[in-house]
Short mmCIF file of C-alpha atoms in Angstrom, two decimals:
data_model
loop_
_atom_site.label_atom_id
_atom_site.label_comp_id
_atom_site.label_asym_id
_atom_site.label_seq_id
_atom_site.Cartn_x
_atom_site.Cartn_y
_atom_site.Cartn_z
CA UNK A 1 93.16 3.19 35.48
CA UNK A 2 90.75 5.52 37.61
CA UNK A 3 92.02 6.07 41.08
CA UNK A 4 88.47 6.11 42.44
CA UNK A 5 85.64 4.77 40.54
CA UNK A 6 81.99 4.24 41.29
CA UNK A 7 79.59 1.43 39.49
CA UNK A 8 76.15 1.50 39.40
CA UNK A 9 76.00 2.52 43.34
CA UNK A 10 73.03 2.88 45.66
CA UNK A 11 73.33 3.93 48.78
CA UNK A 12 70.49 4.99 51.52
CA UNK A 13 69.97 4.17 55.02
CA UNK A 14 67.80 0.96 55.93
CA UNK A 15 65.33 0.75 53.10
CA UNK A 16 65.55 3.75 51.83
CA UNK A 17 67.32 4.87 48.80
CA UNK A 18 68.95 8.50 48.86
CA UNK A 19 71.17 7.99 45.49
CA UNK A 20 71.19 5.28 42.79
CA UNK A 21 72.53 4.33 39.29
CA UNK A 22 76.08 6.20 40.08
CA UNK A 23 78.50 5.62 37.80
CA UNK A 24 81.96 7.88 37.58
CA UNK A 25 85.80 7.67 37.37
CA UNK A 26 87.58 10.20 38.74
CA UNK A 27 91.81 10.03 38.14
CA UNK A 28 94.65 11.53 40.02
CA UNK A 29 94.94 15.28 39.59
CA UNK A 30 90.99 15.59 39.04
CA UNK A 31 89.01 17.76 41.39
CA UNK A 32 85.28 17.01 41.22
CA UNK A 33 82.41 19.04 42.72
CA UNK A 34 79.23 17.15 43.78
CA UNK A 35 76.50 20.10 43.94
CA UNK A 36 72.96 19.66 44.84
CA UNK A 37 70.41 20.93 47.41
CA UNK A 38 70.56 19.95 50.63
CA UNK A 39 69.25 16.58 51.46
CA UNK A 40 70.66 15.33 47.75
CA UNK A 41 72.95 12.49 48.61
CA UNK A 42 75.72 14.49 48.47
CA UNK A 43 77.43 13.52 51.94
CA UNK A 44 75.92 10.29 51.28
CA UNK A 45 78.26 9.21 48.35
CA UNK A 46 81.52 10.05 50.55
CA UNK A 47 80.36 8.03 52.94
CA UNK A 48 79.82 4.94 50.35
CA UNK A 49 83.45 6.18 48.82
CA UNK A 50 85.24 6.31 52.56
CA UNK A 51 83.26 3.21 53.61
CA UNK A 52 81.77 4.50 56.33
CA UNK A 53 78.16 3.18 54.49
CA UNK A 54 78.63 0.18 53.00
CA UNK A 55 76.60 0.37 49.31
CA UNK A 56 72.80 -1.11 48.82
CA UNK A 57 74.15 -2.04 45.19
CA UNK A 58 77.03 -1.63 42.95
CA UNK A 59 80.63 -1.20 44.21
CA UNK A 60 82.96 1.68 44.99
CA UNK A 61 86.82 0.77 43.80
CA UNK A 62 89.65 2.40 44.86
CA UNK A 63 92.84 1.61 42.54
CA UNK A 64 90.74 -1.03 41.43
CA UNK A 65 90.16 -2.61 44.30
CA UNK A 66 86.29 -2.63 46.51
CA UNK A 67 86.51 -0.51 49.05
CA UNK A 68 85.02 -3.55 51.31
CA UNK A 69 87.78 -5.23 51.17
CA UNK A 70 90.40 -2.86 51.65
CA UNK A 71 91.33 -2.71 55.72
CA UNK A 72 90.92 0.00 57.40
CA UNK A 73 94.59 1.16 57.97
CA UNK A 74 95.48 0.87 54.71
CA UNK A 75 92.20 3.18 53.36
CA UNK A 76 93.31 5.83 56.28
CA UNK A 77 96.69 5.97 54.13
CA UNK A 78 94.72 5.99 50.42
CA UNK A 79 91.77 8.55 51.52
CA UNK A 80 91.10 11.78 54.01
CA UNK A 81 87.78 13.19 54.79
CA UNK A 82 86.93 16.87 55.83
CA UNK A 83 83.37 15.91 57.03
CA UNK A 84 81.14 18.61 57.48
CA UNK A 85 80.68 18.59 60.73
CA UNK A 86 84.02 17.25 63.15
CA UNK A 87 83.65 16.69 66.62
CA UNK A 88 87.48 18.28 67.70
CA UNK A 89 88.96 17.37 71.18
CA UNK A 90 88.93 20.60 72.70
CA UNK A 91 91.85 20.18 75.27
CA UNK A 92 94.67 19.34 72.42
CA UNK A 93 96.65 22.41 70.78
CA UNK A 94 96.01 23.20 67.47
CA UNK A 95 99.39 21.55 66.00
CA UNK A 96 98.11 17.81 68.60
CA UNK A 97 95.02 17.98 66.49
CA UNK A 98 96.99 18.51 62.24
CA UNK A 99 99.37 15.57 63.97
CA UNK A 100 96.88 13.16 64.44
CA UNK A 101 97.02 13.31 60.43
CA UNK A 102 99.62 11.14 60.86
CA UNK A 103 98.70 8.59 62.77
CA UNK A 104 97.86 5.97 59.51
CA UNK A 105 101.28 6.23 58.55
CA UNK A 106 102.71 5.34 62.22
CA UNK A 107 103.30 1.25 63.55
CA UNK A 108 102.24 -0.29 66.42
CA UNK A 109 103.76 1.69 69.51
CA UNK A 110 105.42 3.81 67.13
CA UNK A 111 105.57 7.67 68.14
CA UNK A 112 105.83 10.78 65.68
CA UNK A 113 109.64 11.83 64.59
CA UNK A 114 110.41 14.63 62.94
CA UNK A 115 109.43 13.67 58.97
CA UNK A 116 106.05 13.54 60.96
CA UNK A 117 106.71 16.97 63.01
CA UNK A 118 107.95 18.66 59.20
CA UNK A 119 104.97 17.62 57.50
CA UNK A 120 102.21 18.82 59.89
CA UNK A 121 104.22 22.05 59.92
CA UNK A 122 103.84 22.20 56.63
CA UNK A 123 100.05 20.88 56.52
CA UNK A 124 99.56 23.81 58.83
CA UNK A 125 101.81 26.62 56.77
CA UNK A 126 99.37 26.25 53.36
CA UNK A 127 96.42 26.18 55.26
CA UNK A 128 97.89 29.29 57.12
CA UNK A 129 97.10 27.69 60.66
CA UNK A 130 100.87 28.02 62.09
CA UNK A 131 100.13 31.22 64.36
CA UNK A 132 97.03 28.85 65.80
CA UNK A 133 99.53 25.70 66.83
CA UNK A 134 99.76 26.24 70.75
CA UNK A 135 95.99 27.13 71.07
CA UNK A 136 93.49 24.82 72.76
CA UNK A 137 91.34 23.28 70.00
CA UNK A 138 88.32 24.56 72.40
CA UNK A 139 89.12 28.13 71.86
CA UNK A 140 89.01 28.41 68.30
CA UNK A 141 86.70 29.77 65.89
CA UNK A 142 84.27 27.45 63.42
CA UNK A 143 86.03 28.78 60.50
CA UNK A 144 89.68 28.07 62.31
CA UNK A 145 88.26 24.99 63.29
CA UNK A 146 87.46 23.97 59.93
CA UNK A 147 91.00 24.78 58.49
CA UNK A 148 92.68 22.60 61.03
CA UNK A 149 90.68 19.39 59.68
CA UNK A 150 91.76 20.64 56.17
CA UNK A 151 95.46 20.87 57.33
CA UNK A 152 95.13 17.31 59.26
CA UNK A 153 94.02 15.90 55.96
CA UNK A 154 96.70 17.19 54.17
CA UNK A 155 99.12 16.10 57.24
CA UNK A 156 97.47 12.62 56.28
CA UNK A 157 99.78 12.28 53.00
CA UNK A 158 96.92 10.41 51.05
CA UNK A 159 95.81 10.42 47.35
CA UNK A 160 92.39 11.11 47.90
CA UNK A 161 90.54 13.45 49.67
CA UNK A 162 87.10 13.64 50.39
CA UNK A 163 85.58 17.03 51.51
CA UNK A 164 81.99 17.68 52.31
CA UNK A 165 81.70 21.33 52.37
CA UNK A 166 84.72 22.54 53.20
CA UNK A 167 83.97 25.90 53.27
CA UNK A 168 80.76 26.22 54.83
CA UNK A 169 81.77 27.30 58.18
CA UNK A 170 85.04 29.87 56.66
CA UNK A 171 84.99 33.27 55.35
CA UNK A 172 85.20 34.37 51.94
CA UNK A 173 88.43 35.04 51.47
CA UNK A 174 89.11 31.89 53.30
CA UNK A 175 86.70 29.82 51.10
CA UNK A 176 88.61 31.30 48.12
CA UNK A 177 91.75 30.17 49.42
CA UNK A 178 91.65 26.72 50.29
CA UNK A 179 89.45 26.04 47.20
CA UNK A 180 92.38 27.29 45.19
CA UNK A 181 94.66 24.95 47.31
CA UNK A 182 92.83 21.86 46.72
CA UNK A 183 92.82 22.74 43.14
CA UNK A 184 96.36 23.60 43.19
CA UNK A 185 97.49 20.27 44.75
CA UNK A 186 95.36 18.26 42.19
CA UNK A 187 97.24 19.80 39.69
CA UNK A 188 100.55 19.72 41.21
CA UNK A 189 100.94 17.04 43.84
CA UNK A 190 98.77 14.76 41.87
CA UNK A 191 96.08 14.61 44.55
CA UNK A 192 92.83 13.58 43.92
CA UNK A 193 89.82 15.51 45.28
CA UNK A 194 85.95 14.91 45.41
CA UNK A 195 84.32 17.95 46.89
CA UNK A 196 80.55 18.55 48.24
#
């Protein structure tokens, strides 16, 4: 069975239609790219896959499941998203901000221990964002910026990740690099990755 798969989707805003007649079935260890010009649909088909638009037609599944009716904690621990463009709370430290990955995986006045601590550490060592982890979030660079929401995804422990071009805002060697990661942990970790 497909971890993710999409059947004869439509998605738009209002009345209008942006992408239609998607079908696909992506597995575990898959890494697909979504390229088109801007204005394509591209970010619009991760938001029908995360939910955050629910479809015109068809039906996104996830383990075979609608997306609709999974709840929302329980998605948070299935899928991550790198959106394009994150709004960051600039007051909390660099390592606050790859923590919050975990939140999904924490109860109901439950705080962070140190499985939690290990694995943003580690979030933040392959996304080479350790020596940022007592800076302001505020102070940081686009392209730094834009690493820390990979690492909090990764902190996030899920199967899926969704990424809408992750790489816009980093430099080349950068781009290289976490391209090469994503890959890396599709192949390795089993993750599952749809990238804009």
């Amino acid at each position: 069975m497909a971890l993710l798969e999409l059947e004869d989707i439509a998605l738009g805003y209002g009345s209008h239609v942006v992408v239609s007649s998607i079908n696909l079935e992506v597995a575990l260890g898959e890494m697909l790219g979504l390229i088109g010009p801007n204005g394509s649909g591209k970010s619009t088909l991760l938001k029908g896959v995360s939910h955050v638009l629910t479809p015109l037609s068809g039906r996104v599944l996830i383990k075979g499941r609608d997306v609709a009716t999974i709840p929302r904690s329980e998605l948070a621990r299935i899928l991550a998203v790198v959106p394009q463009n994150a709004v960051l709370p600039g007051a909390f430290t660099a390592f606050e901000m790859v923590l919050m990955g975990r939140t999904p995986h924490l109860g109901l006045f439950r705080f962070e221990g140190h499985e939690d601590i290990n694995i943003t550490w580690q979030a933040m060592a392959v996304t080479q964002t350790q020596y940022l982890a007592d800076r302001r979030v505020g102070e940081l660079s686009g392209g730094e910026r834009q690493r820390l929401i990979i690492a909090r995804a990764l902190a996030q422990e899920t199967e899926l990740i969704l990424l809408d071009e992750p790489t816009a805002q980093l430099d080349i060697n950068y781009q290289i690099e976490i391209l090469d990661l994503i890959k890396e942990l599709c192949a390795e970790e089993g993750l599952m990755a749809v990238a804009a």
